[in-house]
PDB file of C-alpha atoms in Angstrom:
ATOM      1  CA  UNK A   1     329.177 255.976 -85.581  1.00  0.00           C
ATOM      2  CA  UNK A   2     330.833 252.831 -86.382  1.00  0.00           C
ATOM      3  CA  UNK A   3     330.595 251.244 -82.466  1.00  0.00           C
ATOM      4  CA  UNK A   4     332.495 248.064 -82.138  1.00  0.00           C
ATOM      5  CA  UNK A   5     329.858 246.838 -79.697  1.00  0.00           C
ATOM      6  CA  UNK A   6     326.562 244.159 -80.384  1.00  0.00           C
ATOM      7  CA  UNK A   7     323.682 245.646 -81.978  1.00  0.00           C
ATOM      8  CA  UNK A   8     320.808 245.835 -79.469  1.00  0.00           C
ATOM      9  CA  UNK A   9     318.311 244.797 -81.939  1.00  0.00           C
ATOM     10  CA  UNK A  10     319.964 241.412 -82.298  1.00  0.00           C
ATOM     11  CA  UNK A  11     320.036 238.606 -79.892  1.00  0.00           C
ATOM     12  CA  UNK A  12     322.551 237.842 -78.234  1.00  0.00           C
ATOM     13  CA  UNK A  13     324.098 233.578 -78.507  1.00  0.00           C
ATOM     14  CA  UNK A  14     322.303 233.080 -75.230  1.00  0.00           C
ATOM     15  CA  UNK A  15     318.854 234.629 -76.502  1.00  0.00           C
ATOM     16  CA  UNK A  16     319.194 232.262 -79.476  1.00  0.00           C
ATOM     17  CA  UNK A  17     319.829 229.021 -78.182  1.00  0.00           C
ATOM     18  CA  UNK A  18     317.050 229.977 -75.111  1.00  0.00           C
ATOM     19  CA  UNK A  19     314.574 229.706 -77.946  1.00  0.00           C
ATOM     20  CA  UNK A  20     315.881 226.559 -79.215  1.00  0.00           C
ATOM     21  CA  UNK A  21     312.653 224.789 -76.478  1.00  0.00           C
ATOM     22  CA  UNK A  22     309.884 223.363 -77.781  1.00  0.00           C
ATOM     23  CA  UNK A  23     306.099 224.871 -76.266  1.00  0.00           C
ATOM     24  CA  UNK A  24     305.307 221.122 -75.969  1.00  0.00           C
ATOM     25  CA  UNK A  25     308.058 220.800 -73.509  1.00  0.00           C
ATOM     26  CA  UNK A  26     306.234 218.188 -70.130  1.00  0.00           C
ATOM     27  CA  UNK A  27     307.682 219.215 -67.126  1.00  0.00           C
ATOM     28  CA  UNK A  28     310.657 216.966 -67.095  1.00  0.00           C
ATOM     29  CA  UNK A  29     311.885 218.386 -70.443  1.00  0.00           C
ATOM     30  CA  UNK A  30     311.155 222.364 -69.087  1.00  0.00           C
ATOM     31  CA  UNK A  31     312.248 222.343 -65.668  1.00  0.00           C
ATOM     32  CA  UNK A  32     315.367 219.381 -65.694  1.00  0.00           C
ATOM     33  CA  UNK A  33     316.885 218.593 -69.269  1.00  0.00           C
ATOM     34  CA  UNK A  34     316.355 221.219 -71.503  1.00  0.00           C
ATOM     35  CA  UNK A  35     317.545 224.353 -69.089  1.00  0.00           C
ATOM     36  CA  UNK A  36     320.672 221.515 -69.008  1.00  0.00           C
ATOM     37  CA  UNK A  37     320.712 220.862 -72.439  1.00  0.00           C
ATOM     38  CA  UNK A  38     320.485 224.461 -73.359  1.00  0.00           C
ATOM     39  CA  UNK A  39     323.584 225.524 -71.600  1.00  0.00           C
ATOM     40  CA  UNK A  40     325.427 222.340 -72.736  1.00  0.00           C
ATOM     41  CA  UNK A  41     324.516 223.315 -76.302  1.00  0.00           C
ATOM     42  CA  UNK A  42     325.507 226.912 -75.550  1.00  0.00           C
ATOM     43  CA  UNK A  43     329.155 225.909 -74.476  1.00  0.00           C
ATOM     44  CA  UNK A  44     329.724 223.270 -77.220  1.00  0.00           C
ATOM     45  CA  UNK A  45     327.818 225.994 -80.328  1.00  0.00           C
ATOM     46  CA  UNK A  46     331.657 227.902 -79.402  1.00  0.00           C
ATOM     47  CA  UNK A  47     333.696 224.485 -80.619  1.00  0.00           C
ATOM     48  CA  UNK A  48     334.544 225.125 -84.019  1.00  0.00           C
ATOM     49  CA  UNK A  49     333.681 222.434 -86.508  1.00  0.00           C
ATOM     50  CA  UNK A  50     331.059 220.779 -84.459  1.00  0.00           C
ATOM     51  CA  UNK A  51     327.705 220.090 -85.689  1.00  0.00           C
ATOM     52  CA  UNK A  52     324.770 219.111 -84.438  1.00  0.00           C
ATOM     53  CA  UNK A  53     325.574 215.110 -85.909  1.00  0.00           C
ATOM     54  CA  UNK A  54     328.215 214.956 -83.381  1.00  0.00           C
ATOM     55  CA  UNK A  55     326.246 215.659 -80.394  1.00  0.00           C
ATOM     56  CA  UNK A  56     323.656 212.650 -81.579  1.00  0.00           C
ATOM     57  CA  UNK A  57     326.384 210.435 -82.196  1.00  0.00           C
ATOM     58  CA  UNK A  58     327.691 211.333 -78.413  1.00  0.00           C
ATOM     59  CA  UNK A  59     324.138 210.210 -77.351  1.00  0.00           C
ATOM     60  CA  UNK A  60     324.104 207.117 -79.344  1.00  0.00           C
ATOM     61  CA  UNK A  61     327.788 205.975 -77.649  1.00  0.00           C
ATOM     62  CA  UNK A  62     326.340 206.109 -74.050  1.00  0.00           C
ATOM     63  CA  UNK A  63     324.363 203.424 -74.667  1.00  0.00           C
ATOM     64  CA  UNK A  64     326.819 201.022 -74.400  1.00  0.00           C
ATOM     65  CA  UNK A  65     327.492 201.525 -71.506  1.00  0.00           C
ATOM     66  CA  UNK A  66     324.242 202.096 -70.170  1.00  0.00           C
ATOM     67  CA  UNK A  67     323.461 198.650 -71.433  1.00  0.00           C
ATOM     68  CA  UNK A  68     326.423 197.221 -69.855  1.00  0.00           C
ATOM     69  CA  UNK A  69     325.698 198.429 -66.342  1.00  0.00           C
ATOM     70  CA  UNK A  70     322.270 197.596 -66.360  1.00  0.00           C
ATOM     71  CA  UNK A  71     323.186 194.047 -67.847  1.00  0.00           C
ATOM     72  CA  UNK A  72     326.068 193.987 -64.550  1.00  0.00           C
ATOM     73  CA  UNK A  73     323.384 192.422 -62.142  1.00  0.00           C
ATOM     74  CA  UNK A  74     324.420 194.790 -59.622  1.00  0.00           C
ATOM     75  CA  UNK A  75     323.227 197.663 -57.357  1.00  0.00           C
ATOM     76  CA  UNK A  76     326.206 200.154 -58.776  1.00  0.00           C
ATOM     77  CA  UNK A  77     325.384 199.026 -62.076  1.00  0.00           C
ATOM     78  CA  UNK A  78     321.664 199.772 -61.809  1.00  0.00           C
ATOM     79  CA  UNK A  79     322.553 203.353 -60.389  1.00  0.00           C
ATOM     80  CA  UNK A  80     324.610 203.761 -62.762  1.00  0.00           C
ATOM     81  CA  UNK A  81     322.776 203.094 -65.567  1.00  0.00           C
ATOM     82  CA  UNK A  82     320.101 204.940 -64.670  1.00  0.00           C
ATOM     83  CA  UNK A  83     322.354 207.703 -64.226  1.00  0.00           C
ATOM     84  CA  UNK A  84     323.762 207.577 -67.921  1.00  0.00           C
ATOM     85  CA  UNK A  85     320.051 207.253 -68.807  1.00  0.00           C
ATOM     86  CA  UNK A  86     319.018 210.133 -67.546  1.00  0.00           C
ATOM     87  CA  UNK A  87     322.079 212.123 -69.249  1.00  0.00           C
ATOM     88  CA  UNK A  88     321.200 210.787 -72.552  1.00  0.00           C
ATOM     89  CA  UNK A  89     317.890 212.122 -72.367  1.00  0.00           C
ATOM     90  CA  UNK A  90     319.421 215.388 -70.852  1.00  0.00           C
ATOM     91  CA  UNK A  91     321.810 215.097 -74.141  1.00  0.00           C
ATOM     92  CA  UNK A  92     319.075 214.739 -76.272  1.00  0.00           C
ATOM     93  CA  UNK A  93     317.546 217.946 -76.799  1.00  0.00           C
ATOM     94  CA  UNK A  94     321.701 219.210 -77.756  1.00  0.00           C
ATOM     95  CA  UNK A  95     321.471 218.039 -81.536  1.00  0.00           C
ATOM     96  CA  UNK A  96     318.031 219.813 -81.916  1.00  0.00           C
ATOM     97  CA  UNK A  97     318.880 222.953 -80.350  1.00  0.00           C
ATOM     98  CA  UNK A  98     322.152 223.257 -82.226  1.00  0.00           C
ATOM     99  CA  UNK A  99     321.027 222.045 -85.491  1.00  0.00           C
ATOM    100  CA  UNK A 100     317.634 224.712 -84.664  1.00  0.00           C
ATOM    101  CA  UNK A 101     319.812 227.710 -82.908  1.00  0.00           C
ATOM    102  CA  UNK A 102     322.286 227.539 -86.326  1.00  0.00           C
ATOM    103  CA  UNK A 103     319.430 226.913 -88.936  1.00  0.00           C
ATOM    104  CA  UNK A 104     320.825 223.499 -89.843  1.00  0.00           C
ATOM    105  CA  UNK A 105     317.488 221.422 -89.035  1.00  0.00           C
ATOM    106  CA  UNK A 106     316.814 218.772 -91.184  1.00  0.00           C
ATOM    107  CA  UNK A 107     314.624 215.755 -92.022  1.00  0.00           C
ATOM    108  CA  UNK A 108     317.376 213.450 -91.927  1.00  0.00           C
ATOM    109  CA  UNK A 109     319.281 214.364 -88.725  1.00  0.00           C
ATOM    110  CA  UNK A 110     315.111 214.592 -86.995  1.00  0.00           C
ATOM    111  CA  UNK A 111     315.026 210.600 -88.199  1.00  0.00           C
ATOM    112  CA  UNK A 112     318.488 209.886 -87.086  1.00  0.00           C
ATOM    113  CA  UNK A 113     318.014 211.898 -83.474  1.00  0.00           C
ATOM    114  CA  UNK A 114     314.700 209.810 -83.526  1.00  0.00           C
ATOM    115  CA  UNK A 115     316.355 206.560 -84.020  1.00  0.00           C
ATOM    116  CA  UNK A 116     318.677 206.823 -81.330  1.00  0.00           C
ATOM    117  CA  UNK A 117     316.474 208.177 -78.924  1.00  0.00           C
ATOM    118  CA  UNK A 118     314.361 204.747 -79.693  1.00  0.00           C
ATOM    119  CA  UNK A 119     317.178 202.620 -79.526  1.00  0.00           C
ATOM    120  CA  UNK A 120     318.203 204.234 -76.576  1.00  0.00           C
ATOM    121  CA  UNK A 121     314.681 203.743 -74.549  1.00  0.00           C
ATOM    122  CA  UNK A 122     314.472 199.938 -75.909  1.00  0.00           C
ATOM    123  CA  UNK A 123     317.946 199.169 -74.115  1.00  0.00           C
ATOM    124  CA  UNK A 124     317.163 201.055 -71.053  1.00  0.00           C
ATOM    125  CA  UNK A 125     313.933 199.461 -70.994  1.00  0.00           C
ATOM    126  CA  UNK A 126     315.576 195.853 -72.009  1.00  0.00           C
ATOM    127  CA  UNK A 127     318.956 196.157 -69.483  1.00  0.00           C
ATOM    128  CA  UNK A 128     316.098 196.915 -66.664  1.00  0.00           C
ATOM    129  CA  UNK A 129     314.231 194.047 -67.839  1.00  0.00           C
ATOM    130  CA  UNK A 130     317.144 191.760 -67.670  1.00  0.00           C
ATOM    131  CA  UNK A 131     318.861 193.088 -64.757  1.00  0.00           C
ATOM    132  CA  UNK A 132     315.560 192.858 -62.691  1.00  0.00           C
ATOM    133  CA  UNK A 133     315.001 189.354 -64.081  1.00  0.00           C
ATOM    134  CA  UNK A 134     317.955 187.985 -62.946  1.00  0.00           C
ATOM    135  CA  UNK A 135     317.692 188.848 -59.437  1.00  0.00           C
ATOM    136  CA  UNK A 136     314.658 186.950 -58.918  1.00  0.00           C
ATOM    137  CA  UNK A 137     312.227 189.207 -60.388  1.00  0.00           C
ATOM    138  CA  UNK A 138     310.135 186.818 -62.626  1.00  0.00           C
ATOM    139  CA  UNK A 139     307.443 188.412 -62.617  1.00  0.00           C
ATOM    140  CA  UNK A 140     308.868 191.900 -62.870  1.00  0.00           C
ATOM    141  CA  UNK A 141     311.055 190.489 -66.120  1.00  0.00           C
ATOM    142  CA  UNK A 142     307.407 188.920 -67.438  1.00  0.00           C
ATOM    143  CA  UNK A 143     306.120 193.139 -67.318  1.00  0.00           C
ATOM    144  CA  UNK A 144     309.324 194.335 -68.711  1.00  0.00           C
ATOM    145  CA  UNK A 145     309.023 191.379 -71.475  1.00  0.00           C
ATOM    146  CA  UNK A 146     305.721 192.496 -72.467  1.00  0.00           C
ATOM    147  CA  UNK A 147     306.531 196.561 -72.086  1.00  0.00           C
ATOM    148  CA  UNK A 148     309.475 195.716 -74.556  1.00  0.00           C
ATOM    149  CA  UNK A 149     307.017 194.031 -77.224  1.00  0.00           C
ATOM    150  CA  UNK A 150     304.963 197.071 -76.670  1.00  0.00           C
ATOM    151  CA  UNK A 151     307.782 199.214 -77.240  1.00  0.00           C
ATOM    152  CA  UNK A 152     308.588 197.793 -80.382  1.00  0.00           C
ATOM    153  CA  UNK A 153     304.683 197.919 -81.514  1.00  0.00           C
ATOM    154  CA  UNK A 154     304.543 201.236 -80.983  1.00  0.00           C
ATOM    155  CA  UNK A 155     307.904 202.506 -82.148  1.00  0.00           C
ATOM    156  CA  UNK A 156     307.105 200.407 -85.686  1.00  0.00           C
ATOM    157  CA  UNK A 157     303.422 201.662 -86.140  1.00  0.00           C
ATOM    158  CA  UNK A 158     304.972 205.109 -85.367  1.00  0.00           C
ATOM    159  CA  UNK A 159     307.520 204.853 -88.441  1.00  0.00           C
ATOM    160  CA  UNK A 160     304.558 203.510 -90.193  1.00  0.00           C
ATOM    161  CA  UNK A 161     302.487 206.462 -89.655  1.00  0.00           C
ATOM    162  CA  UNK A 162     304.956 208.996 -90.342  1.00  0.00           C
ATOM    163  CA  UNK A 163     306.363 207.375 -93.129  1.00  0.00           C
ATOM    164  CA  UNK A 164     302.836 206.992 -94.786  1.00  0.00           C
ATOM    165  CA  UNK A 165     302.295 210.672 -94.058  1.00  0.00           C
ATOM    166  CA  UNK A 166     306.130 211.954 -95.617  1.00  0.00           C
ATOM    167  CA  UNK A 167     307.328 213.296 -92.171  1.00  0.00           C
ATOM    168  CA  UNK A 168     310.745 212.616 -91.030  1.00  0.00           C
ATOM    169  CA  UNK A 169     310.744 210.061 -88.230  1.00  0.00           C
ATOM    170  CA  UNK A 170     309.800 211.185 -84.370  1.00  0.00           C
ATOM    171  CA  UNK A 171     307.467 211.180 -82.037  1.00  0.00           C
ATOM    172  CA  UNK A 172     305.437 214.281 -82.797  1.00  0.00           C
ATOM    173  CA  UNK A 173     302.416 212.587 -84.068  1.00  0.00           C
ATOM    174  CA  UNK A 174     302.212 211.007 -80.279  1.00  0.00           C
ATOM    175  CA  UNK A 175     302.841 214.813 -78.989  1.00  0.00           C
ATOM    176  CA  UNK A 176     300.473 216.427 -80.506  1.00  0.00           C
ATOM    177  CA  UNK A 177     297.891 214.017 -80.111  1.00  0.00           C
ATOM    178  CA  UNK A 178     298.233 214.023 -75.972  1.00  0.00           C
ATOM    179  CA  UNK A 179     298.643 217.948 -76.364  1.00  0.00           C
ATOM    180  CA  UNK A 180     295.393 217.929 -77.930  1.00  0.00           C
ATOM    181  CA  UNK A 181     293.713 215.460 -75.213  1.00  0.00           C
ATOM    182  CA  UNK A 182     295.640 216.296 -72.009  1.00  0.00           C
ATOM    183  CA  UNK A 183     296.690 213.684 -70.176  1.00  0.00           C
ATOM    184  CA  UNK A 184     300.124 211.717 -68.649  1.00  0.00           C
ATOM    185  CA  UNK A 185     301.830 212.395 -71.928  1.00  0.00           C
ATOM    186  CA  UNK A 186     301.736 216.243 -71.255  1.00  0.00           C
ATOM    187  CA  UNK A 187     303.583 215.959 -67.925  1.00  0.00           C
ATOM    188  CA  UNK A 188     306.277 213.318 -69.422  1.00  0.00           C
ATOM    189  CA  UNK A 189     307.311 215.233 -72.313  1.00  0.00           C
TER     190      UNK A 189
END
């Protein structure tokens, strides 16, 4: 007959986005923010006209005010930083797994998602630096100091890298290097 009903032989919305992970998924990324990101990207895949550039830009905006609380000098504004920290990187896997789950996946929003996940790291890692320096850390804000110029090191000789080699920008070359070795980098990401 003509049954009205799904086909059995397709997957359903929930099958698809539950592929949307990545095998090199650390255990932060499998067991907290992408079983969170997945069902966030489930509800918002049923807004109409919303694409996976919208979810990045959302993660780019909480920033702000991630920055700003850190910067606050306070115990509620170090809590609560962290807090919007820890959504942005729960946010982060959204834009992939909607732009993967309806085939848009492209170099350019990989770079961009890239980018903002960078940025995003750098003023975590900064407002922490500053916020810690302030209350009398100095030698806590001398680590952070030096972890920043690290940061920046790396996230350069990474866009270096990629760029000599074509690839859109990201941190897979650093993935599947430690997936290769084993190591800390496995159980981070």
């Amino acid at each position: 007959g003509t049954g009205s009903g799904p086909r059995p032989d397709l997957p359903t919305s929930w099958e698809v986005v539950r592929a949307t992970g990545k095998p090199g998924d650390g255990l932060v990324s499998r067991w907290l923010n992408r079983p969170i990101s997945q069902r966030i990207t489930f509800l918002v895949l049923a807004i109409p006209g919303v694409r996976p550039i919208h979810a990045t830009i959302v993660n780019a905006l909480i920033a702000a005010p991630m920055l700003l609380c850190l910067l606050s000098g306070n115990h509620i504004g170090l809590l609560l930083g962290a807090i919007l920290f820890q959504i942005a990187s729960m946010l982060d896997g959204v834009d992939g797994e909607m732009a993967r789950a309806t085939f848009r996946s492209s170099r350019e929003g990989a770079s961009l998602d890239s980018a903002v996940d960078m940025a995003t790291n750098f003023l975590f890692v900064l407002g922490l630096t500053i916020h810690l320096a302030l209350r009398d850390q100095d030698l806590i804000g001398w680590i952070g100091g030096l972890g920043i110029a690290q940061m920046i090191a790396g996230n350069l000789l990474i866009a270096r890298k990629v760029r000599a080699q074509g690839g859109p920008l990201g941190f897979a070359l650093y993935k599947r290097r430690h997936s290769r070795i084993g190591g800390f980098g496995d159980l981070v990401y």
